[in-house]
Amino acid sequence: MPRKLIAGNWKMNGLRGTGGELARDLAARARSAAPGCDLLVCPPAPLLIPVGEALAGSPVQLGAQDCHAEPSGAHTGDIAAPMLADAGCSHVIVGHSERRSDHGESDAEVRAKAAAAAAAGLVPIVCVGETEAERTAGRALAVIESQVRGSLPQGSGAGPPVVAYEPVWAIGTGKTATAGDIAEAHGHIRDLLREILGRAAGDSVRILYGGSVKPDNAAEILAVDDVDGALVGGASLKADDFWAIGASCP
Ligand code: PGA
């Protein structure tokens, strides 16, 4: 079983003052008591450099929230994966449901971004997850399957990608999937990864759960089979909560 990864997705929150303070707080905790899991924070792009400086010398890693599929070029406002690597990132989230809905990102675009991330030496965190309507219609597993098949990078990168299962209806709502639903979704994703990548490579991919993970539900979620960590939004903005989620890793 791989070591668990707890990733904080700060989304569009934080300024240099608050973001720097949060990062310094986490870094100080991680320096004085080695966490029992891998910790990653993904601040907004303008905070990557100051947050990276605050995390220096601590085991907390730095990630970004999106990247472009091209390594450079005429793409105003976009950020290329090599720039993220140059800023000190080890990971980048791609295909978050907010990007899929706000920016109309397709599986093919997400795959191209994931491939670009891997080519730049970053670990892509590829997000998948069904909407409430899709779950109610009994299509959750089919939707997850088609997103995994369509969004995972093909070919070799720096290492295995990470997959994040985030039911859209659980993100930022306070609703979480049941342990049974999470086990079913993660088990299905594991089977797909083994089929697509081969058994050993499929087993080496960490599958995170995301959607209203909080200190009071983290231990139950993190104990579910094939849950190799969590992608945490709201609760990653408070050092106490994010640290408590990390401390819930079995
Ligand atoms: P949440 O967000 O923890 O606030 O539900 C999770 C995510 O969107 O990654």
mmCIF file of C-alpha atoms and ligand atoms in Angstrom:
data_model
loop_
_atom_site.group_PDB
_atom_site.id
_atom_site.type_symbol
_atom_site.label_atom_id
_atom_site.label_comp_id
_atom_site.label_asym_id
_atom_site.label_seq_id
_atom_site.Cartn_x
_atom_site.Cartn_y
_atom_site.Cartn_z
ATOM 1 C CA MET A 1 0.000 0.000 0.000
ATOM 2 C CA PRO A 2 1.589 3.326 -1.022
ATOM 3 C CA ARG A 3 2.066 6.072 1.562
ATOM 4 C CA LYS A 4 -0.993 8.286 1.562
ATOM 5 C CA LEU A 5 -1.009 11.725 -0.046
ATOM 6 C CA ILE A 6 -3.020 14.583 1.445
ATOM 7 C CA ALA A 7 -3.257 17.388 -1.104
ATOM 8 C CA GLY A 8 -4.680 20.827 -0.331
ATOM 9 C CA ASN A 9 -6.415 22.600 -3.197
ATOM 10 C CA TRP A 10 -6.593 26.243 -2.165
ATOM 11 C CA LYS A 11 -8.583 27.094 -5.315
ATOM 12 C CA MET A 12 -8.905 30.879 -5.857
ATOM 13 C CA ASN A 13 -8.218 31.787 -2.226
ATOM 14 C CA GLY A 14 -5.396 33.538 -0.484
ATOM 15 C CA LEU A 15 -3.142 36.559 -0.801
ATOM 16 C CA ARG A 16 0.571 36.696 -0.048
ATOM 17 C CA GLY A 17 -0.123 37.488 3.600
ATOM 18 C CA THR A 18 -2.659 34.764 4.383
ATOM 19 C CA GLY A 19 -1.173 32.178 2.020
ATOM 20 C CA GLY A 20 2.344 32.742 3.333
ATOM 21 C CA GLU A 21 1.146 32.457 6.904
ATOM 22 C CA LEU A 22 -0.694 29.190 6.197
ATOM 23 C CA ALA A 23 2.339 27.727 4.421
ATOM 24 C CA ARG A 24 4.735 28.802 7.205
ATOM 25 C CA ASP A 25 2.419 27.265 9.804
ATOM 26 C CA LEU A 26 2.251 23.923 7.961
ATOM 27 C CA ALA A 27 5.978 23.911 7.272
ATOM 28 C CA ALA A 28 6.779 24.543 10.958
ATOM 29 C CA ARG A 29 4.498 21.681 12.056
ATOM 30 C CA ALA A 30 5.972 19.319 9.464
ATOM 31 C CA ARG A 31 9.542 20.203 10.448
ATOM 32 C CA SER A 32 8.932 19.503 14.119
ATOM 33 C CA ALA A 33 6.818 16.326 13.783
ATOM 34 C CA ALA A 34 7.339 14.277 10.615
ATOM 35 C CA PRO A 35 3.880 13.681 9.141
ATOM 36 C CA GLY A 36 2.804 10.072 8.590
ATOM 37 C CA CYS A 37 1.711 10.873 5.054
ATOM 38 C CA ASP A 38 2.881 12.982 2.111
ATOM 39 C CA LEU A 39 1.551 16.547 2.291
ATOM 40 C CA LEU A 40 1.072 18.799 -0.722
ATOM 41 C CA VAL A 41 -0.378 22.296 -1.040
ATOM 42 C CA CYS A 42 -1.648 23.735 -4.316
ATOM 43 C CA PRO A 43 -1.998 27.524 -3.989
ATOM 44 C CA PRO A 44 -3.112 29.910 -6.735
ATOM 45 C CA ALA A 45 -0.375 30.618 -9.300
ATOM 46 C CA PRO A 46 0.764 34.036 -7.970
ATOM 47 C CA LEU A 47 1.464 32.416 -4.594
ATOM 48 C CA LEU A 48 3.581 29.524 -5.888
ATOM 49 C CA ILE A 49 6.902 31.299 -5.371
ATOM 50 C CA PRO A 50 6.247 32.771 -1.873
ATOM 51 C CA VAL A 51 4.547 29.570 -0.683
ATOM 52 C CA GLY A 52 7.430 27.523 -2.086
ATOM 53 C CA GLU A 53 9.857 29.743 -0.162
ATOM 54 C CA ALA A 54 7.825 29.270 3.032
ATOM 55 C CA LEU A 55 7.855 25.473 2.572
ATOM 56 C CA ALA A 56 11.599 25.245 1.844
ATOM 57 C CA GLY A 57 13.346 22.747 4.104
ATOM 58 C CA SER A 58 10.054 21.130 5.132
ATOM 59 C CA PRO A 59 8.594 17.895 3.720
ATOM 60 C CA VAL A 60 5.454 19.713 2.485
ATOM 61 C CA GLN A 61 5.430 19.690 -1.312
ATOM 62 C CA LEU A 62 4.193 22.362 -3.702
ATOM 63 C CA GLY A 63 1.670 21.848 -6.505
ATOM 64 C CA ALA A 64 -0.339 23.913 -8.967
ATOM 65 C CA GLN A 65 -4.008 23.825 -9.909
ATOM 66 C CA ASP A 66 -3.815 23.668 -13.710
ATOM 67 C CA CYS A 67 -1.399 23.851 -16.631
ATOM 68 C CA HIS A 68 -1.558 24.370 -20.387
ATOM 69 C CA ALA A 69 -0.976 21.483 -22.768
ATOM 70 C CA GLU A 70 1.781 23.336 -24.653
ATOM 71 C CA PRO A 71 5.230 23.963 -23.154
ATOM 72 C CA SER A 72 5.257 27.630 -24.317
ATOM 73 C CA GLY A 73 3.650 29.911 -26.843
ATOM 74 C CA ALA A 74 0.989 32.514 -27.589
ATOM 75 C CA HIS A 75 -1.571 31.585 -24.927
ATOM 76 C CA THR A 76 -2.360 34.723 -22.970
ATOM 77 C CA GLY A 77 -3.128 34.084 -19.339
ATOM 78 C CA ASP A 78 -2.147 30.417 -19.386
ATOM 79 C CA ILE A 79 0.696 28.777 -17.500
ATOM 80 C CA ALA A 80 2.906 26.044 -18.937
ATOM 81 C CA ALA A 81 3.978 22.943 -17.055
ATOM 82 C CA PRO A 82 7.734 23.712 -17.351
ATOM 83 C CA MET A 83 7.030 27.072 -15.643
ATOM 84 C CA LEU A 84 5.421 25.218 -12.746
ATOM 85 C CA ALA A 85 8.382 22.859 -12.474
ATOM 86 C CA ASP A 86 10.684 25.889 -12.571
ATOM 87 C CA ALA A 87 8.652 27.468 -9.736
ATOM 88 C CA GLY A 88 9.333 24.416 -7.570
ATOM 89 C CA CYS A 89 6.156 22.370 -8.117
ATOM 90 C CA SER A 90 6.209 18.603 -7.920
ATOM 91 C CA HIS A 91 2.522 18.088 -8.838
ATOM 92 C CA VAL A 92 -0.244 19.770 -10.800
ATOM 93 C CA ILE A 93 -3.996 19.177 -10.605
ATOM 94 C CA VAL A 94 -5.613 18.722 -14.030
ATOM 95 C CA GLY A 95 -9.247 18.256 -14.988
ATOM 96 C CA HIS A 96 -10.739 19.465 -11.716
ATOM 97 C CA SER A 97 -14.521 19.521 -12.100
ATOM 98 C CA GLU A 98 -14.496 23.305 -11.673
ATOM 99 C CA ARG A 99 -12.190 23.559 -14.706
ATOM 100 C CA ARG A 100 -14.276 21.039 -16.622
ATOM 101 C CA SER A 101 -17.464 23.052 -15.930
ATOM 102 C CA ASP A 102 -16.156 26.656 -15.812
ATOM 103 C CA HIS A 103 -13.822 26.272 -18.803
ATOM 104 C CA GLY A 104 -15.478 23.439 -20.715
ATOM 105 C CA GLU A 105 -12.408 21.211 -20.501
ATOM 106 C CA SER A 106 -12.877 17.880 -22.264
ATOM 107 C CA ASP A 107 -11.247 14.567 -21.409
ATOM 108 C CA ALA A 108 -8.946 15.010 -24.420
ATOM 109 C CA GLU A 109 -7.757 18.411 -23.139
ATOM 110 C CA VAL A 110 -7.261 17.028 -19.653
ATOM 111 C CA ARG A 111 -5.213 14.169 -21.090
ATOM 112 C CA ALA A 112 -3.064 16.619 -23.085
ATOM 113 C CA LYS A 113 -2.475 18.691 -19.933
ATOM 114 C CA ALA A 114 -1.596 15.575 -17.940
ATOM 115 C CA ALA A 115 0.859 14.518 -20.645
ATOM 116 C CA ALA A 116 2.418 17.997 -20.663
ATOM 117 C CA ALA A 117 2.763 17.858 -16.893
ATOM 118 C CA ALA A 118 4.454 14.461 -17.026
ATOM 119 C CA ALA A 119 6.785 15.648 -19.805
ATOM 120 C CA ALA A 120 7.829 18.540 -17.544
ATOM 121 C CA GLY A 121 8.632 16.120 -14.722
ATOM 122 C CA LEU A 122 5.492 16.895 -12.730
ATOM 123 C CA VAL A 123 3.052 14.370 -11.309
ATOM 124 C CA PRO A 124 -0.407 15.123 -12.738
ATOM 125 C CA ILE A 125 -3.343 14.720 -10.348
ATOM 126 C CA VAL A 126 -6.081 13.759 -12.802
ATOM 127 C CA CYS A 127 -9.579 14.477 -11.433
ATOM 128 C CA VAL A 128 -12.684 12.503 -12.327
ATOM 129 C CA GLY A 129 -16.153 12.311 -10.821
ATOM 130 C CA GLU A 130 -19.830 12.180 -11.634
ATOM 131 C CA THR A 131 -22.526 14.831 -11.155
ATOM 132 C CA GLU A 132 -25.516 14.289 -8.911
ATOM 133 C CA ALA A 133 -27.779 13.753 -11.935
ATOM 134 C CA GLU A 134 -25.416 11.116 -13.312
ATOM 135 C CA ARG A 135 -25.330 9.289 -9.962
ATOM 136 C CA THR A 136 -29.120 9.436 -9.624
ATOM 137 C CA ALA A 137 -29.431 8.006 -13.137
ATOM 138 C CA GLY A 138 -27.237 5.067 -12.086
ATOM 139 C CA ARG A 139 -24.415 6.187 -14.389
ATOM 140 C CA ALA A 140 -21.730 7.074 -11.838
ATOM 141 C CA LEU A 141 -19.357 4.195 -12.617
ATOM 142 C CA ALA A 142 -19.825 4.566 -16.374
ATOM 143 C CA VAL A 143 -19.007 8.290 -16.200
ATOM 144 C CA ILE A 144 -15.962 7.679 -14.013
ATOM 145 C CA GLU A 145 -14.783 4.957 -16.380
ATOM 146 C CA SER A 146 -15.070 7.104 -19.462
ATOM 147 C CA GLN A 147 -13.244 9.994 -17.744
ATOM 148 C CA VAL A 148 -10.425 7.705 -16.591
ATOM 149 C CA ARG A 149 -10.076 6.160 -20.057
ATOM 150 C CA GLY A 150 -10.181 9.577 -21.736
ATOM 151 C CA SER A 151 -8.134 11.699 -19.344
ATOM 152 C CA LEU A 152 -5.187 9.590 -18.212
ATOM 153 C CA PRO A 153 -1.929 10.434 -19.941
ATOM 154 C CA GLN A 154 -0.659 7.777 -22.317
ATOM 155 C CA GLY A 155 3.003 6.887 -22.476
ATOM 156 C CA SER A 156 5.661 7.410 -19.905
ATOM 157 C CA GLY A 157 6.202 10.443 -17.735
ATOM 158 C CA ALA A 158 8.295 11.050 -14.664
ATOM 159 C CA GLY A 159 6.321 8.466 -12.722
ATOM 160 C CA PRO A 160 2.813 7.247 -12.171
ATOM 161 C CA PRO A 161 0.055 9.849 -12.228
ATOM 162 C CA VAL A 162 -2.301 10.373 -9.299
ATOM 163 C CA VAL A 163 -6.055 9.992 -9.848
ATOM 164 C CA ALA A 164 -8.526 11.965 -7.716
ATOM 165 C CA TYR A 165 -12.100 10.713 -7.489
ATOM 166 C CA GLU A 166 -14.246 13.722 -6.652
ATOM 167 C CA PRO A 167 -18.010 13.326 -6.953
ATOM 168 C CA VAL A 168 -19.089 16.763 -8.186
ATOM 169 C CA TRP A 169 -22.057 16.861 -5.805
ATOM 170 C CA ALA A 170 -19.758 16.396 -2.799
ATOM 171 C CA ILE A 171 -17.393 19.275 -3.612
ATOM 172 C CA GLY A 172 -17.843 22.225 -1.288
ATOM 173 C CA THR A 173 -21.305 21.037 -0.254
ATOM 174 C CA GLY A 174 -20.619 19.326 3.062
ATOM 175 C CA LYS A 175 -22.050 16.108 1.560
ATOM 176 C CA THR A 176 -19.667 13.172 1.313
ATOM 177 C CA ALA A 177 -20.077 9.907 -0.491
ATOM 178 C CA THR A 178 -20.686 6.917 1.760
ATOM 179 C CA ALA A 179 -17.770 4.613 2.528
ATOM 180 C CA GLY A 180 -19.519 2.008 0.352
ATOM 181 C CA ASP A 181 -19.834 4.368 -2.631
ATOM 182 C CA ILE A 182 -16.214 5.433 -2.257
ATOM 183 C CA ALA A 183 -15.039 1.810 -2.074
ATOM 184 C CA GLU A 184 -17.038 0.958 -5.191
ATOM 185 C CA ALA A 185 -15.714 3.921 -7.189
ATOM 186 C CA HIS A 186 -12.094 3.452 -6.087
ATOM 187 C CA GLY A 187 -12.253 -0.293 -6.700
ATOM 188 C CA HIS A 188 -13.535 0.348 -10.210
ATOM 189 C CA ILE A 189 -10.801 2.908 -10.870
ATOM 190 C CA ARG A 190 -8.158 0.451 -9.561
ATOM 191 C CA ASP A 191 -9.428 -2.271 -11.920
ATOM 192 C CA LEU A 192 -9.288 0.176 -14.835
ATOM 193 C CA LEU A 193 -5.778 1.313 -13.946
ATOM 194 C CA ARG A 194 -4.594 -2.305 -13.849
ATOM 195 C CA GLU A 195 -6.206 -2.951 -17.226
ATOM 196 C CA ILE A 196 -4.793 0.220 -18.828
ATOM 197 C CA LEU A 197 -1.324 0.341 -17.242
ATOM 198 C CA GLY A 198 -0.710 -3.269 -16.256
ATOM 199 C CA ARG A 199 -1.075 -4.720 -12.787
ATOM 200 C CA ALA A 200 2.087 -3.402 -11.107
ATOM 201 C CA ALA A 201 1.851 0.096 -12.609
ATOM 202 C CA GLY A 202 -1.872 0.244 -11.922
ATOM 203 C CA ASP A 203 -1.285 -0.653 -8.299
ATOM 204 C CA SER A 204 1.351 2.089 -7.947
ATOM 205 C CA VAL A 205 -1.120 4.879 -8.822
ATOM 206 C CA ARG A 206 -2.457 6.694 -5.776
ATOM 207 C CA ILE A 207 -6.225 7.234 -5.909
ATOM 208 C CA LEU A 208 -7.342 10.206 -3.797
ATOM 209 C CA TYR A 209 -10.876 10.886 -2.633
ATOM 210 C CA GLY A 210 -12.095 14.491 -2.704
ATOM 211 C CA GLY A 211 -15.330 16.196 -1.738
ATOM 212 C CA SER A 212 -15.975 17.762 1.664
ATOM 213 C CA VAL A 213 -13.162 15.903 3.431
ATOM 214 C CA LYS A 214 -12.929 17.359 6.949
ATOM 215 C CA PRO A 215 -11.120 16.420 10.169
ATOM 216 C CA ASP A 216 -14.242 14.663 11.453
ATOM 217 C CA ASN A 217 -14.754 12.357 8.451
ATOM 218 C CA ALA A 218 -11.160 11.924 7.248
ATOM 219 C CA ALA A 219 -10.290 8.832 9.303
ATOM 220 C CA GLU A 220 -13.316 6.897 8.031
ATOM 221 C CA ILE A 221 -12.674 7.883 4.394
ATOM 222 C CA LEU A 222 -8.925 7.232 4.550
ATOM 223 C CA ALA A 223 -9.551 3.743 5.942
ATOM 224 C CA VAL A 224 -11.540 2.675 2.855
ATOM 225 C CA ASP A 225 -9.813 0.171 0.542
ATOM 226 C CA ASP A 226 -7.975 1.804 -2.364
ATOM 227 C CA VAL A 227 -8.218 5.295 -0.849
ATOM 228 C CA ASP A 228 -4.597 6.425 -1.019
ATOM 229 C CA GLY A 229 -5.174 9.935 0.221
ATOM 230 C CA ALA A 230 -7.422 12.953 -0.110
ATOM 231 C CA LEU A 231 -7.783 16.078 -2.222
ATOM 232 C CA VAL A 232 -8.985 18.697 0.223
ATOM 233 C CA GLY A 233 -10.514 22.045 -0.709
ATOM 234 C CA GLY A 234 -12.164 24.138 2.015
ATOM 235 C CA ALA A 235 -10.500 22.379 4.938
ATOM 236 C CA SER A 236 -7.036 22.926 3.443
ATOM 237 C CA LEU A 237 -7.342 26.664 4.120
ATOM 238 C CA LYS A 238 -7.010 26.181 7.875
ATOM 239 C CA ALA A 239 -3.707 24.779 9.151
ATOM 240 C CA ASP A 240 -5.386 23.025 12.085
ATOM 241 C CA ASP A 241 -7.899 21.260 9.843
ATOM 242 C CA PHE A 242 -5.422 20.302 7.129
ATOM 243 C CA TRP A 243 -2.957 19.021 9.717
ATOM 244 C CA ALA A 244 -5.704 17.038 11.454
ATOM 245 C CA ILE A 245 -6.661 15.398 8.150
ATOM 246 C CA GLY A 246 -3.015 14.430 7.613
ATOM 247 C CA ALA A 247 -2.887 13.028 11.143
ATOM 248 C CA SER A 248 -5.946 10.855 10.326
ATOM 249 C CA CYS A 249 -3.945 8.703 7.907
ATOM 250 C CA PRO A 250 -3.852 5.153 9.245
HETATM 251 P P1 PGA B 1 -13.907 20.573 -0.874
HETATM 252 O O1 PGA B 1 -13.179 20.630 -2.309
HETATM 253 O O2 PGA B 1 -12.998 19.810 0.050
HETATM 254 O O3 PGA B 1 -14.076 22.010 -0.470
HETATM 255 O O4 PGA B 1 -15.202 19.867 -1.072
HETATM 256 C C1 PGA B 1 -12.476 19.529 -2.814
HETATM 257 C C2 PGA B 1 -11.951 19.831 -4.193
HETATM 258 O O5 PGA B 1 -12.655 20.465 -4.988
HETATM 259 O O6 PGA B 1 -10.819 19.458 -4.545
#
